[in-house]
Backbone as JSON Lines, residues from 0, in Angstrom:
{"i":0,"aa":"R","n":[32.52,-102.29,58.7],"ca":[33.09,-101.55,59.82],"c":[33.38,-100.11,59.4]}
{"i":1,"aa":"I","n":[32.91,-99.17,60.18],"ca":[33.18,-97.76,59.9],"c":[34.54,-97.4,60.5]}
{"i":2,"aa":"P","n":[35.49,-96.95,59.66],"ca":[36.83,-96.64,60.18],"c":[36.79,-95.43,61.11]}
{"i":3,"aa":"T","n":[37.75,-95.4,62.02],"ca":[37.88,-94.26,62.92],"c":[38.46,-93.07,62.16]}
{"i":4,"aa":"G","n":[37.83,-91.93,62.28],"ca":[38.31,-90.74,61.58],"c":[39.35,-90.0,62.4]}
{"i":5,"aa":"N","n":[39.99,-89.01,61.77],"ca":[40.97,-88.19,62.5],"c":[40.61,-86.71,62.48]}
{"i":6,"aa":"S","n":[39.35,-86.41,62.14],"ca":[38.82,-85.05,62.23],"c":[39.67,-84.05,61.44]}
{"i":7,"aa":"T","n":[40.07,-84.44,60.24],"ca":[40.84,-83.55,59.38],"c":[39.93,-82.66,58.54]}
{"i":8,"aa":"I","n":[38.86,-83.24,57.99],"ca":[37.94,-82.48,57.15],"c":[36.52,-82.59,57.67]}
{"i":9,"aa":"F","n":[35.71,-81.58,57.33],"ca":[34.3,-81.57,57.7],"c":[33.49,-81.12,56.49]}
{"i":10,"aa":"L","n":[32.41,-81.84,56.21],"ca":[31.51,-81.45,55.14],"c":[30.62,-80.32,55.65]}
{"i":11,"aa":"I","n":[30.5,-79.27,54.85],"ca":[29.78,-78.08,55.29],"c":[28.85,-77.59,54.19]}
{"i":12,"aa":"H","n":[27.93,-76.73,54.55],"ca":[27.09,-76.05,53.56],"c":[27.92,-74.91,52.96]}
{"i":13,"aa":"P","n":[27.75,-74.61,51.69],"ca":[28.56,-73.54,51.06],"c":[28.41,-72.19,51.75]}
{"i":14,"aa":"N","n":[27.29,-71.95,52.42],"ca":[27.11,-70.68,53.14],"c":[28.08,-70.52,54.3]}
{"i":15,"aa":"E","n":[28.71,-71.64,54.73],"ca":[29.63,-71.6,55.85],"c":[31.05,-71.21,55.45]}
{"i":16,"aa":"V","n":[31.31,-71.11,54.15],"ca":[32.64,-70.71,53.69],"c":[32.79,-69.2,53.86]}
{"i":17,"aa":"P","n":[33.81,-68.75,54.6],"ca":[34.01,-67.3,54.77],"c":[34.2,-66.61,53.42]}
{"i":18,"aa":"T","n":[33.67,-65.41,53.3],"ca":[33.71,-64.71,52.02],"c":[35.12,-64.34,51.58]}
{"i":19,"aa":"H","n":[36.07,-64.26,52.53],"ca":[37.44,-63.87,52.17],"c":[38.32,-65.05,51.79]}
{"i":20,"aa":"K","n":[37.77,-66.26,51.89],"ca":[38.58,-67.45,51.61],"c":[38.36,-67.95,50.18]}
{"i":21,"aa":"K","n":[39.46,-68.36,49.55],"ca":[39.38,-69.01,48.25],"c":[38.95,-70.47,48.42]}
{"i":22,"aa":"I","n":[38.33,-71.0,47.4],"ca":[37.92,-72.41,47.4],"c":[38.67,-73.12,46.3]}
{"i":23,"aa":"T","n":[39.34,-74.21,46.65],"ca":[40.07,-74.99,45.66],"c":[39.32,-76.3,45.4]}
{"i":24,"aa":"F","n":[39.91,-77.18,44.62],"ca":[39.28,-78.43,44.27],"c":[39.96,-79.59,44.98]}
{"i":25,"aa":"G","n":[39.16,-80.56,45.41],"ca":[39.7,-81.8,45.94],"c":[39.87,-82.81,44.83]}
{"i":26,"aa":"R","n":[40.89,-83.64,44.95],"ca":[41.17,-84.64,43.9],"c":[41.33,-86.0,44.56]}
{"i":27,"aa":"L","n":[40.7,-87.02,43.98],"ca":[40.85,-88.38,44.48],"c":[42.05,-89.04,43.81]}
{"i":28,"aa":"V","n":[42.92,-89.61,44.61],"ca":[44.12,-90.28,44.11],"c":[44.08,-91.74,44.55]}
{"i":29,"aa":"A","n":[44.07,-92.66,43.6],"ca":[44.06,-94.09,43.88],"c":[45.45,-94.66,43.67]}
{"i":30,"aa":"D","n":[45.83,-95.58,44.54],"ca":[47.19,-96.13,44.48],"c":[47.2,-97.52,45.09]}
{"i":31,"aa":"I","n":[48.17,-98.33,44.67],"ca":[48.41,-99.64,45.28],"c":[49.78,-99.59,45.94]}
{"i":32,"aa":"R","n":[49.81,-99.8,47.27],"ca":[51.06,-99.72,48.04],"c":[51.27,-101.07,48.71]}
{"i":33,"aa":"P","n":[51.96,-102.02,48.04],"ca":[52.1,-103.38,48.56],"c":[52.83,-103.48,49.89]}
{"i":34,"aa":"L","n":[53.64,-102.49,50.26],"ca":[54.39,-102.55,51.52],"c":[53.63,-101.92,52.68]}
{"i":35,"aa":"K","n":[52.45,-101.37,52.42],"ca":[51.65,-100.74,53.45],"c":[50.63,-101.73,54.02]}
{"i":36,"aa":"E","n":[50.17,-101.43,55.24],"ca":[49.13,-102.26,55.84],"c":[47.84,-102.18,55.03]}
{"i":37,"aa":"E","n":[47.48,-100.98,54.6],"ca":[46.34,-100.8,53.7],"c":[46.89,-100.66,52.29]}
{"i":38,"aa":"Q","n":[46.86,-101.75,51.53],"ca":[47.55,-101.78,50.24],"c":[46.78,-101.02,49.16]}
{"i":39,"aa":"F","n":[45.47,-101.07,49.19],"ca":[44.66,-100.4,48.17],"c":[44.13,-99.1,48.76]}
{"i":40,"aa":"R","n":[44.6,-97.98,48.24],"ca":[44.35,-96.7,48.88],"c":[43.68,-95.71,47.94]}
{"i":41,"aa":"V","n":[42.73,-95.0,48.49],"ca":[42.13,-93.86,47.8],"c":[42.16,-92.71,48.8]}
{"i":42,"aa":"R","n":[42.74,-91.6,48.43],"ca":[42.82,-90.46,49.34],"c":[42.46,-89.18,48.61]}
{"i":43,"aa":"I","n":[42.05,-88.19,49.39],"ca":[41.75,-86.88,48.84],"c":[42.99,-86.0,48.99]}
{"i":44,"aa":"T","n":[43.38,-85.36,47.91],"ca":[44.45,-84.36,47.98],"c":[43.87,-82.99,47.66]}
{"i":45,"aa":"V","n":[44.54,-81.97,48.14],"ca":[44.06,-80.6,48.02],"c":[44.81,-79.87,46.91]}
{"i":46,"aa":"G","n":[44.06,-79.13,46.1],"ca":[44.7,-78.29,45.07],"c":[45.29,-77.04,45.71]}
{"i":47,"aa":"G","n":[46.37,-77.22,46.45],"ca":[46.96,-76.13,47.21],"c":[47.51,-75.01,46.36]}
{"i":48,"aa":"D","n":[47.79,-75.28,45.09],"ca":[48.33,-74.23,44.21],"c":[47.3,-73.14,43.93]}
{"i":49,"aa":"K","n":[46.03,-73.42,44.21],"ca":[44.97,-72.44,43.98],"c":[44.68,-71.59,45.21]}
{"i":50,"aa":"L","n":[45.35,-71.91,46.34],"ca":[45.09,-71.22,47.59],"c":[46.21,-70.23,47.92]}
{"i":51,"aa":"D","n":[45.85,-69.2,48.65],"ca":[46.84,-68.23,49.1],"c":[47.44,-68.69,50.43]}
{"i":52,"aa":"F","n":[48.77,-68.66,50.51],"ca":[49.44,-68.86,51.78],"c":[50.69,-68.0,51.78]}
{"i":53,"aa":"F","n":[50.75,-67.06,52.71],"ca":[51.81,-66.06,52.68],"c":[52.88,-66.3,53.75]}
{"i":54,"aa":"G","n":[52.72,-67.38,54.54],"ca":[53.74,-67.69,55.53],"c":[54.87,-68.5,54.92]}
{"i":55,"aa":"D","n":[55.79,-68.94,55.76],"ca":[56.92,-69.77,55.32],"c":[56.46,-71.21,55.24]}
{"i":56,"aa":"A","n":[56.42,-71.75,54.03],"ca":[55.95,-73.12,53.82],"c":[57.09,-74.1,53.56]}
{"i":57,"aa":"S","n":[58.33,-73.64,53.66],"ca":[59.46,-74.5,53.33],"c":[59.68,-75.56,54.4]}
{"i":58,"aa":"S","n":[60.01,-76.75,53.95],"ca":[60.36,-77.85,54.85],"c":[61.41,-78.69,54.16]}
{"i":59,"aa":"V","n":[62.65,-78.56,54.57],"ca":[63.76,-79.19,53.86],"c":[63.84,-80.68,54.17]}
{"i":60,"aa":"A","n":[63.96,-81.49,53.15],"ca":[64.16,-82.92,53.32],"c":[65.64,-83.24,53.21]}
{"i":61,"aa":"A","n":[66.04,-84.38,53.75],"ca":[67.43,-84.8,53.69],"c":[67.88,-84.91,52.23]}
{"i":62,"aa":"S","n":[69.05,-84.38,51.94],"ca":[69.57,-84.44,50.57],"c":[70.09,-85.84,50.27]}
{"i":63,"aa":"L","n":[70.3,-86.1,48.99],"ca":[70.85,-87.39,48.58],"c":[72.24,-87.59,49.18]}
{"i":64,"aa":"A","n":[73.02,-86.51,49.25],"ca":[74.36,-86.6,49.83],"c":[74.29,-87.0,51.3]}
{"i":65,"aa":"T","n":[73.33,-86.43,52.05],"ca":[73.18,-86.78,53.46],"c":[72.83,-88.24,53.63]}
{"i":66,"aa":"V","n":[71.91,-88.74,52.81],"ca":[71.5,-90.15,52.89],"c":[72.68,-91.06,52.55]}
{"i":67,"aa":"K","n":[73.44,-90.71,51.52],"ca":[74.6,-91.54,51.15],"c":[75.64,-91.58,52.27]}
{"i":68,"aa":"L","n":[75.9,-90.43,52.89],"ca":[76.86,-90.39,53.99],"c":[76.37,-91.21,55.19]}
{"i":69,"aa":"L","n":[75.07,-91.16,55.44],"ca":[74.52,-91.95,56.53],"c":[74.69,-93.45,56.25]}
{"i":70,"aa":"L","n":[74.41,-93.88,55.04],"ca":[74.56,-95.29,54.68],"c":[76.03,-95.72,54.75]}
{"i":71,"aa":"N","n":[76.93,-94.88,54.28],"ca":[78.36,-95.2,54.37],"c":[78.81,-95.3,55.83]}
{"i":72,"aa":"S","n":[78.25,-94.44,56.68],"ca":[78.57,-94.48,58.1],"c":[78.11,-95.8,58.73]}
{"i":73,"aa":"I","n":[76.96,-96.28,58.31],"ca":[76.44,-97.56,58.84],"c":[77.35,-98.71,58.43]}
{"i":74,"aa":"I","n":[77.74,-98.71,57.16],"ca":[78.58,-99.8,56.65],"c":[79.93,-99.82,57.35]}
{"i":75,"aa":"S","n":[80.47,-98.66,57.66],"ca":[81.81,-98.58,58.23],"c":[81.83,-98.63,59.76]}
{"i":76,"aa":"T","n":[80.68,-98.73,60.39],"ca":[80.61,-98.79,61.85],"c":[80.29,-100.22,62.3]}
{"i":77,"aa":"K","n":[81.19,-100.83,63.03],"ca":[81.01,-102.21,63.46],"c":[79.77,-102.34,64.35]}
{"i":78,"aa":"G","n":[78.91,-103.28,63.99],"ca":[77.72,-103.56,64.78],"c":[76.55,-102.64,64.54]}
{"i":79,"aa":"A","n":[76.71,-101.64,63.67],"ca":[75.61,-100.7,63.42],"c":[74.46,-101.39,62.69]}
{"i":80,"aa":"V","n":[73.25,-100.97,62.99],"ca":[72.04,-101.54,62.41],"c":[71.3,-100.46,61.62]}
{"i":81,"aa":"F","n":[70.82,-100.81,60.43],"ca":[70.03,-99.88,59.64],"c":[68.58,-100.34,59.6]}
{"i":82,"aa":"S","n":[67.66,-99.4,59.76],"ca":[66.24,-99.7,59.67],"c":[65.51,-98.52,59.05]}
{"i":83,"aa":"T","n":[64.3,-98.77,58.59],"ca":[63.47,-97.71,58.03],"c":[62.13,-97.7,58.74]}
{"i":84,"aa":"A","n":[61.48,-96.54,58.7],"ca":[60.16,-96.4,59.3],"c":[59.46,-95.23,58.65]}
{"i":85,"aa":"D","n":[58.15,-95.23,58.72],"ca":[57.4,-94.04,58.31],"c":[56.22,-93.85,59.25]}
{"i":86,"aa":"I","n":[55.77,-92.6,59.34],"ca":[54.66,-92.28,60.24],"c":[53.35,-92.36,59.47]}
{"i":87,"aa":"K","n":[52.43,-93.17,59.95],"ca":[51.14,-93.34,59.29],"c":[50.34,-92.04,59.34]}
{"i":88,"aa":"D","n":[49.77,-91.67,58.2],"ca":[48.91,-90.49,58.12],"c":[49.61,-89.24,58.67]}
{"i":89,"aa":"F","n":[50.86,-89.07,58.31],"ca":[51.71,-88.02,58.88],"c":[51.12,-86.62,58.7]}
{"i":90,"aa":"F","n":[50.56,-86.36,57.53],"ca":[50.06,-85.01,57.24],"c":[48.74,-84.71,57.92]}
{"i":91,"aa":"Y","n":[48.04,-85.75,58.37],"ca":[46.68,-85.55,58.88],"c":[46.65,-85.36,60.39]}
{"i":92,"aa":"A","n":[47.59,-84.64,60.93],"ca":[47.64,-84.5,62.39],"c":[47.9,-83.08,62.85]}
{"i":93,"aa":"S","n":[48.55,-82.28,62.03],"ca":[48.94,-80.93,62.44],"c":[47.84,-79.93,62.12]}
{"i":94,"aa":"F","n":[47.42,-79.17,63.11],"ca":[46.36,-78.19,62.9],"c":[46.86,-77.03,62.05]}
{"i":95,"aa":"L","n":[46.03,-76.59,61.12],"ca":[46.34,-75.43,60.3],"c":[46.1,-74.16,61.11]}
{"i":96,"aa":"P","n":[46.89,-73.11,60.88],"ca":[46.64,-71.85,61.58],"c":[45.31,-71.23,61.18]}
{"i":97,"aa":"D","n":[44.83,-71.56,59.97],"ca":[43.55,-71.05,59.49],"c":[42.96,-72.12,58.57]}
{"i":98,"aa":"P","n":[41.68,-72.48,58.73],"ca":[41.1,-73.53,57.88],"c":[41.18,-73.19,56.39]}
{"i":99,"aa":"E","n":[41.24,-74.24,55.58],"ca":[41.19,-74.09,54.13],"c":[39.91,-74.75,53.62]}
{"i":100,"aa":"Y","n":[39.52,-74.41,52.39],"ca":[38.23,-74.88,51.87],"c":[38.41,-75.41,50.46]}
{"i":101,"aa":"M","n":[37.66,-76.47,50.16],"ca":[37.67,-77.04,48.82],"c":[36.29,-77.6,48.51]}
{"i":102,"aa":"K","n":[36.1,-78.0,47.27],"ca":[34.84,-78.59,46.88],"c":[35.09,-79.78,45.94]}
{"i":103,"aa":"M","n":[34.14,-80.71,45.94],"ca":[34.22,-81.88,45.08],"c":[32.85,-82.12,44.46]}
{"i":104,"aa":"Q","n":[32.84,-82.67,43.25],"ca":[31.58,-83.01,42.61],"c":[30.94,-84.18,43.34]}
{"i":105,"aa":"L","n":[29.64,-84.11,43.5],"ca":[28.9,-85.15,44.22],"c":[29.09,-86.52,43.57]}
{"i":106,"aa":"K","n":[29.22,-86.56,42.25],"ca":[29.33,-87.84,41.54],"c":[30.65,-88.55,41.84]}
{"i":107,"aa":"M","n":[31.62,-87.86,42.43],"ca":[32.9,-88.47,42.77],"c":[32.85,-89.21,44.1]}
{"i":108,"aa":"I","n":[31.77,-89.06,44.84],"ca":[31.67,-89.64,46.17],"c":[30.81,-90.89,46.14]}
{"i":109,"aa":"P","n":[31.28,-92.01,46.68],"ca":[30.48,-93.24,46.68],"c":[29.15,-93.07,47.41]}
{"i":110,"aa":"Q","n":[28.13,-93.79,46.94],"ca":[26.8,-93.66,47.51],"c":[26.78,-94.01,48.99]}
{"i":111,"aa":"E","n":[27.58,-94.99,49.42],"ca":[27.58,-95.37,50.83],"c":[28.09,-94.23,51.72]}
{"i":112,"aa":"I","n":[29.03,-93.43,51.2],"ca":[29.53,-92.28,51.95],"c":[28.47,-91.16,51.96]}
{"i":113,"aa":"I","n":[27.81,-90.97,50.82],"ca":[26.75,-89.97,50.75],"c":[25.65,-90.27,51.76]}
{"i":114,"aa":"T","n":[25.29,-91.55,51.86],"ca":[24.24,-91.95,52.8],"c":[24.71,-91.84,54.24]}
{"i":115,"aa":"Q","n":[25.93,-92.31,54.51],"ca":[26.45,-92.33,55.88],"c":[26.52,-90.93,56.49]}
{"i":116,"aa":"Y","n":[26.88,-89.94,55.67],"ca":[27.09,-88.59,56.19],"c":[26.0,-87.6,55.76]}
{"i":117,"aa":"N","n":[24.89,-88.13,55.21],"ca":[23.78,-87.26,54.8],"c":[24.26,-86.1,53.94]}
{"i":118,"aa":"I","n":[25.06,-86.42,52.96],"ca":[25.71,-85.38,52.16],"c":[24.72,-84.62,51.27]}
{"i":119,"aa":"L","n":[23.64,-85.27,50.87],"ca":[22.69,-84.6,50.0],"c":[22.09,-83.36,50.66]}
{"i":120,"aa":"E","n":[22.03,-83.36,51.98],"ca":[21.49,-82.2,52.69],"c":[22.43,-80.99,52.59]}
{"i":121,"aa":"L","n":[23.71,-81.24,52.3],"ca":[24.69,-80.16,52.23],"c":[25.07,-79.77,50.81]}
{"i":122,"aa":"A","n":[24.81,-80.66,49.85],"ca":[25.24,-80.42,48.47],"c":[24.47,-79.27,47.84]}
{"i":123,"aa":"K","n":[25.14,-78.55,46.96],"ca":[24.53,-77.47,46.21],"c":[25.0,-77.52,44.77]}
{"i":124,"aa":"D","n":[24.06,-77.6,43.85],"ca":[24.37,-77.67,42.42],"c":[25.35,-78.8,42.13]}
{"i":125,"aa":"D","n":[25.12,-79.94,42.81],"ca":[25.94,-81.15,42.61],"c":[27.39,-80.99,43.07]}
{"i":126,"aa":"W","n":[27.64,-80.03,43.96],"ca":[28.97,-79.86,44.56],"c":[28.87,-80.04,46.07]}
{"i":127,"aa":"V","n":[29.93,-80.61,46.64],"ca":[30.03,-80.77,48.09],"c":[31.2,-79.92,48.58]}
{"i":128,"aa":"Y","n":[30.98,-79.14,49.63],"ca":[32.0,-78.24,50.14],"c":[32.63,-78.82,51.41]}
{"i":129,"aa":"I","n":[33.94,-78.63,51.53],"ca":[34.72,-79.28,52.58],"c":[35.59,-78.25,53.3]}
{"i":130,"aa":"K","n":[35.54,-78.29,54.62],"ca":[36.4,-77.45,55.46],"c":[37.55,-78.32,55.97]}
{"i":131,"aa":"T","n":[38.77,-77.86,55.78],"ca":[39.96,-78.6,56.21],"c":[40.62,-77.86,57.37]}
{"i":132,"aa":"I","n":[40.79,-78.56,58.5],"ca":[41.39,-77.91,59.67],"c":[42.77,-78.48,60.02]}
{"i":133,"aa":"K","n":[43.17,-79.56,59.33],"ca":[44.49,-80.15,59.58],"c":[45.22,-80.33,58.26]}
{"i":134,"aa":"G","n":[46.51,-80.62,58.35],"ca":[47.32,-80.78,57.16],"c":[46.83,-81.92,56.27]}
{"i":135,"aa":"M","n":[46.98,-81.71,54.97],"ca":[46.64,-82.73,53.97],"c":[47.64,-82.63,52.82]}
{"i":136,"aa":"P","n":[47.88,-83.74,52.1],"ca":[48.73,-83.66,50.92],"c":[48.18,-82.65,49.92]}
{"i":137,"aa":"G","n":[49.06,-81.8,49.44],"ca":[48.68,-80.77,48.49],"c":[48.7,-79.38,49.09]}
{"i":138,"aa":"L","n":[48.54,-79.27,50.41],"ca":[48.6,-77.97,51.06],"c":[50.05,-77.51,51.18]}
{"i":139,"aa":"K","n":[50.33,-76.27,50.81],"ca":[51.7,-75.76,50.82],"c":[52.32,-75.83,52.21]}
{"i":140,"aa":"Q","n":[51.54,-75.54,53.24],"ca":[52.07,-75.42,54.59],"c":[52.11,-76.74,55.35]}
{"i":141,"aa":"A","n":[51.57,-77.83,54.77],"ca":[51.39,-79.07,55.53],"c":[52.71,-79.68,55.98]}
{"i":142,"aa":"A","n":[53.7,-79.74,55.09],"ca":[54.97,-80.39,55.43],"c":[55.68,-79.64,56.55]}
{"i":143,"aa":"R","n":[55.69,-78.32,56.48],"ca":[56.37,-77.54,57.51],"c":[55.69,-77.71,58.87]}
{"i":144,"aa":"L","n":[54.37,-77.67,58.88],"ca":[53.63,-77.83,60.13],"c":[53.89,-79.2,60.75]}
{"i":145,"aa":"A","n":[53.9,-80.23,59.9],"ca":[54.15,-81.58,60.4],"c":[55.57,-81.7,60.95]}
{"i":146,"aa":"N","n":[56.53,-81.08,60.26],"ca":[57.91,-81.13,60.74],"c":[58.08,-80.42,62.07]}
{"i":147,"aa":"E","n":[57.45,-79.27,62.22],"ca":[57.53,-78.53,63.48],"c":[56.91,-79.35,64.62]}
{"i":148,"aa":"R","n":[55.85,-80.04,64.32],"ca":[55.19,-80.88,65.32],"c":[56.1,-82.03,65.75]}
{"i":149,"aa":"L","n":[56.81,-82.6,64.77],"ca":[57.73,-83.7,65.07],"c":[58.9,-83.23,65.93]}
{"i":150,"aa":"V","n":[59.45,-82.06,65.62],"ca":[60.55,-81.51,66.42],"c":[60.11,-81.34,67.86]}
{"i":151,"aa":"H","n":[58.93,-80.79,68.05],"ca":[58.4,-80.55,69.4],"c":[58.17,-81.87,70.13]}
{"i":152,"aa":"H","n":[57.67,-82.87,69.42],"ca":[57.36,-84.15,70.07],"c":[58.61,-84.93,70.47]}
{"i":153,"aa":"L","n":[59.62,-84.95,69.61],"ca":[60.8,-85.78,69.86],"c":[61.8,-85.14,70.82]}
{"i":154,"aa":"A","n":[61.71,-83.84,71.03],"ca":[62.68,-83.16,71.9],"c":[62.76,-83.77,73.3]}
{"i":155,"aa":"P","n":[61.65,-84.07,73.98],"ca":[61.74,-84.65,75.33],"c":[62.39,-86.03,75.36]}
{"i":156,"aa":"Y","n":[62.45,-86.71,74.22],"ca":[63.07,-88.03,74.15],"c":[64.56,-87.94,73.83]}
{"i":157,"aa":"G","n":[65.07,-86.73,73.65],"ca":[66.5,-86.54,73.41],"c":[66.89,-86.43,71.96]}
{"i":158,"aa":"Y","n":[65.92,-86.31,71.03],"ca":[66.22,-86.21,69.6],"c":[66.1,-84.77,69.13]}
{"i":159,"aa":"A","n":[67.02,-84.37,68.25],"ca":[67.0,-83.01,67.71],"c":[67.7,-83.0,66.36]}
{"i":160,"aa":"P","n":[67.3,-82.08,65.46],"ca":[68.0,-81.95,64.18],"c":[69.46,-81.54,64.39]}
{"i":161,"aa":"V","n":[70.33,-82.05,63.54],"ca":[71.75,-81.7,63.59],"c":[71.93,-80.31,62.98]}
{"i":162,"aa":"Q","n":[72.65,-79.46,63.66],"ca":[72.86,-78.11,63.15],"c":[73.65,-78.13,61.85]}
{"i":163,"aa":"H","n":[73.24,-77.34,60.9],"ca":[73.91,-77.14,59.6],"c":[73.73,-78.32,58.64]}
{"i":164,"aa":"T","n":[72.98,-79.38,59.02],"ca":[72.73,-80.5,58.09],"c":[71.23,-80.75,58.06]}
{"i":165,"aa":"P","n":[70.52,-80.19,57.09],"ca":[69.06,-80.29,57.06],"c":[68.55,-81.74,57.09]}
{"i":166,"aa":"S","n":[67.59,-81.98,57.99],"ca":[66.87,-83.25,58.11],"c":[67.76,-84.43,58.5]}
{"i":167,"aa":"L","n":[68.92,-84.16,59.1],"ca":[69.68,-85.2,59.78],"c":[69.48,-84.98,61.27]}
{"i":168,"aa":"W","n":[69.05,-86.03,61.97],"ca":[68.75,-85.95,63.39],"c":[69.66,-86.87,64.18]}
{"i":169,"aa":"K","n":[69.83,-86.58,65.46],"ca":[70.58,-87.48,66.32],"c":[70.03,-87.44,67.74]}
{"i":170,"aa":"H","n":[70.33,-88.5,68.48],"ca":[69.98,-88.53,69.9],"c":[71.16,-88.03,70.7]}
{"i":171,"aa":"E","n":[70.88,-87.41,71.82],"ca":[71.93,-86.79,72.62],"c":[72.91,-87.79,73.21]}
{"i":172,"aa":"S","n":[72.51,-89.08,73.35],"ca":[73.43,-90.01,74.02],"c":[73.4,-91.46,73.54]}
{"i":173,"aa":"N","n":[72.32,-91.91,72.91],"ca":[72.21,-93.35,72.63],"c":[72.78,-93.78,71.28]}
{"i":174,"aa":"G","n":[73.35,-92.84,70.51],"ca":[74.03,-93.2,69.27],"c":[73.16,-93.28,68.03]}
{"i":175,"aa":"I","n":[71.88,-92.99,68.15],"ca":[70.99,-93.05,66.99],"c":[71.14,-91.81,66.13]}
{"i":176,"aa":"L","n":[71.26,-92.04,64.81],"ca":[71.21,-91.0,63.79],"c":[70.1,-91.38,62.82]}
{"i":177,"aa":"F","n":[69.37,-90.4,62.32],"ca":[68.44,-90.74,61.25],"c":[68.25,-89.57,60.3]}
{"i":178,"aa":"A","n":[68.02,-89.92,59.03],"ca":[67.72,-88.94,58.0],"c":[66.22,-88.99,57.76]}
{"i":179,"aa":"L","n":[65.61,-87.82,57.57],"ca":[64.16,-87.72,57.43],"c":[63.8,-87.09,56.09]}
{"i":180,"aa":"V","n":[62.99,-87.8,55.32],"ca":[62.45,-87.29,54.07],"c":[60.93,-87.34,54.18]}
{"i":181,"aa":"V","n":[60.31,-86.2,54.46],"ca":[58.88,-86.05,54.71],"c":[58.5,-86.88,55.92]}
{"i":182,"aa":"D","n":[58.02,-88.14,55.72],"ca":[57.66,-88.99,56.86],"c":[58.41,-90.32,56.83]}
{"i":183,"aa":"D","n":[59.46,-90.39,56.04],"ca":[60.24,-91.62,55.92],"c":[61.58,-91.46,56.65]}
{"i":184,"aa":"F","n":[61.88,-92.41,57.51],"ca":[63.07,-92.38,58.34],"c":[64.07,-93.43,57.85]}
{"i":185,"aa":"G","n":[65.34,-93.03,57.68],"ca":[66.44,-93.96,57.5],"c":[67.28,-93.89,58.76]}
{"i":186,"aa":"I","n":[67.32,-94.98,59.53],"ca":[67.82,-94.93,60.91],"c":[69.11,-95.73,61.06]}
{"i":187,"aa":"K","n":[70.14,-95.11,61.63],"ca":[71.35,-95.8,62.04],"c":[71.34,-95.92,63.57]}
{"i":188,"aa":"S","n":[71.51,-97.13,64.06],"ca":[71.55,-97.32,65.52],"c":[72.62,-98.33,65.87]}
{"i":189,"aa":"P","n":[73.18,-98.23,67.09],"ca":[74.23,-99.16,67.51],"c":[73.71,-100.57,67.79]}
{"i":190,"aa":"S","n":[72.38,-100.72,67.91],"ca":[71.8,-102.04,68.18],"c":[70.31,-102.0,67.9]}
{"i":191,"aa":"D","n":[69.69,-103.19,67.85],"ca":[68.24,-103.25,67.64],"c":[67.49,-102.59,68.79]}
{"i":192,"aa":"T","n":[67.97,-102.78,70.0],"ca":[67.27,-102.21,71.15],"c":[67.33,-100.68,71.14]}
{"i":193,"aa":"A","n":[68.41,-100.12,70.62],"ca":[68.52,-98.66,70.53],"c":[67.49,-98.11,69.55]}
{"i":194,"aa":"S","n":[67.31,-98.76,68.4],"ca":[66.34,-98.27,67.42],"c":[64.92,-98.34,67.97]}
{"i":195,"aa":"N","n":[64.66,-99.31,68.86],"ca":[63.34,-99.41,69.47],"c":[63.0,-98.17,70.29]}
{"i":196,"aa":"H","n":[64.01,-97.5,70.82],"ca":[63.77,-96.28,71.59],"c":[63.14,-95.2,70.71]}
{"i":197,"aa":"L","n":[63.65,-95.03,69.5],"ca":[63.09,-94.06,68.57],"c":[61.7,-94.48,68.12]}
{"i":198,"aa":"L","n":[61.53,-95.76,67.78],"ca":[60.23,-96.24,67.31],"c":[59.16,-96.06,68.37]}
{"i":199,"aa":"Q","n":[59.52,-96.32,69.62],"ca":[58.53,-96.15,70.69],"c":[58.2,-94.68,70.89]}
{"i":200,"aa":"A","n":[59.18,-93.81,70.73],"ca":[58.93,-92.38,70.84],"c":[57.94,-91.92,69.78]}
{"i":201,"aa":"L","n":[58.05,-92.47,68.57],"ca":[57.11,-92.12,67.51],"c":[55.74,-92.71,67.8]}
{"i":202,"aa":"R","n":[55.68,-93.94,68.31],"ca":[54.39,-94.56,68.6],"c":[53.65,-93.83,69.71]}
{"i":203,"aa":"D","n":[54.38,-93.21,70.61],"ca":[53.74,-92.49,71.71],"c":[52.85,-91.36,71.22]}
{"i":204,"aa":"K","n":[53.12,-90.86,70.01],"ca":[52.31,-89.8,69.44],"c":[51.16,-90.37,68.65]}
């Protein structure tokens, strides 16, 4: 079965790389994640440290103190429920303001992928060139772009970051609080049905 793609990267001929853009290297990272639906994972990460980015790339995650206070609040609130969630492929959804480019050695790519995408027609000197149009792990700006996208998406559902407390969010009326670390949510809710409101809001995207 050919998996459904999310149009994050495109294989290109090296002549398609703009002359003013730097080219970094792609790296394959293999991992076993027993709590994930896809337990055996191989993903491409971007050598973002080799690329220029002059905008604001900061994206603050919830501090340890914030998480501890949230957990203490759950314990001390009668009937409160704690749950966790994460957004699948969180970084692979936000469009970059300007595409980035990287290359990988042909020998790092499985033959079935080379055949499926006719990569030999694009390869040059045993290198394959890749155009990235959406966020990926390793890009400096990816976390900030993803966070901005999440703020925009959750606002109509009544969720917003708490002022003066980075990455602590709350709902305007249903009692839900959650701390956010990249794409991992620690959620306090007054009931199971209340937490479902947040989960459904995330699934809608």
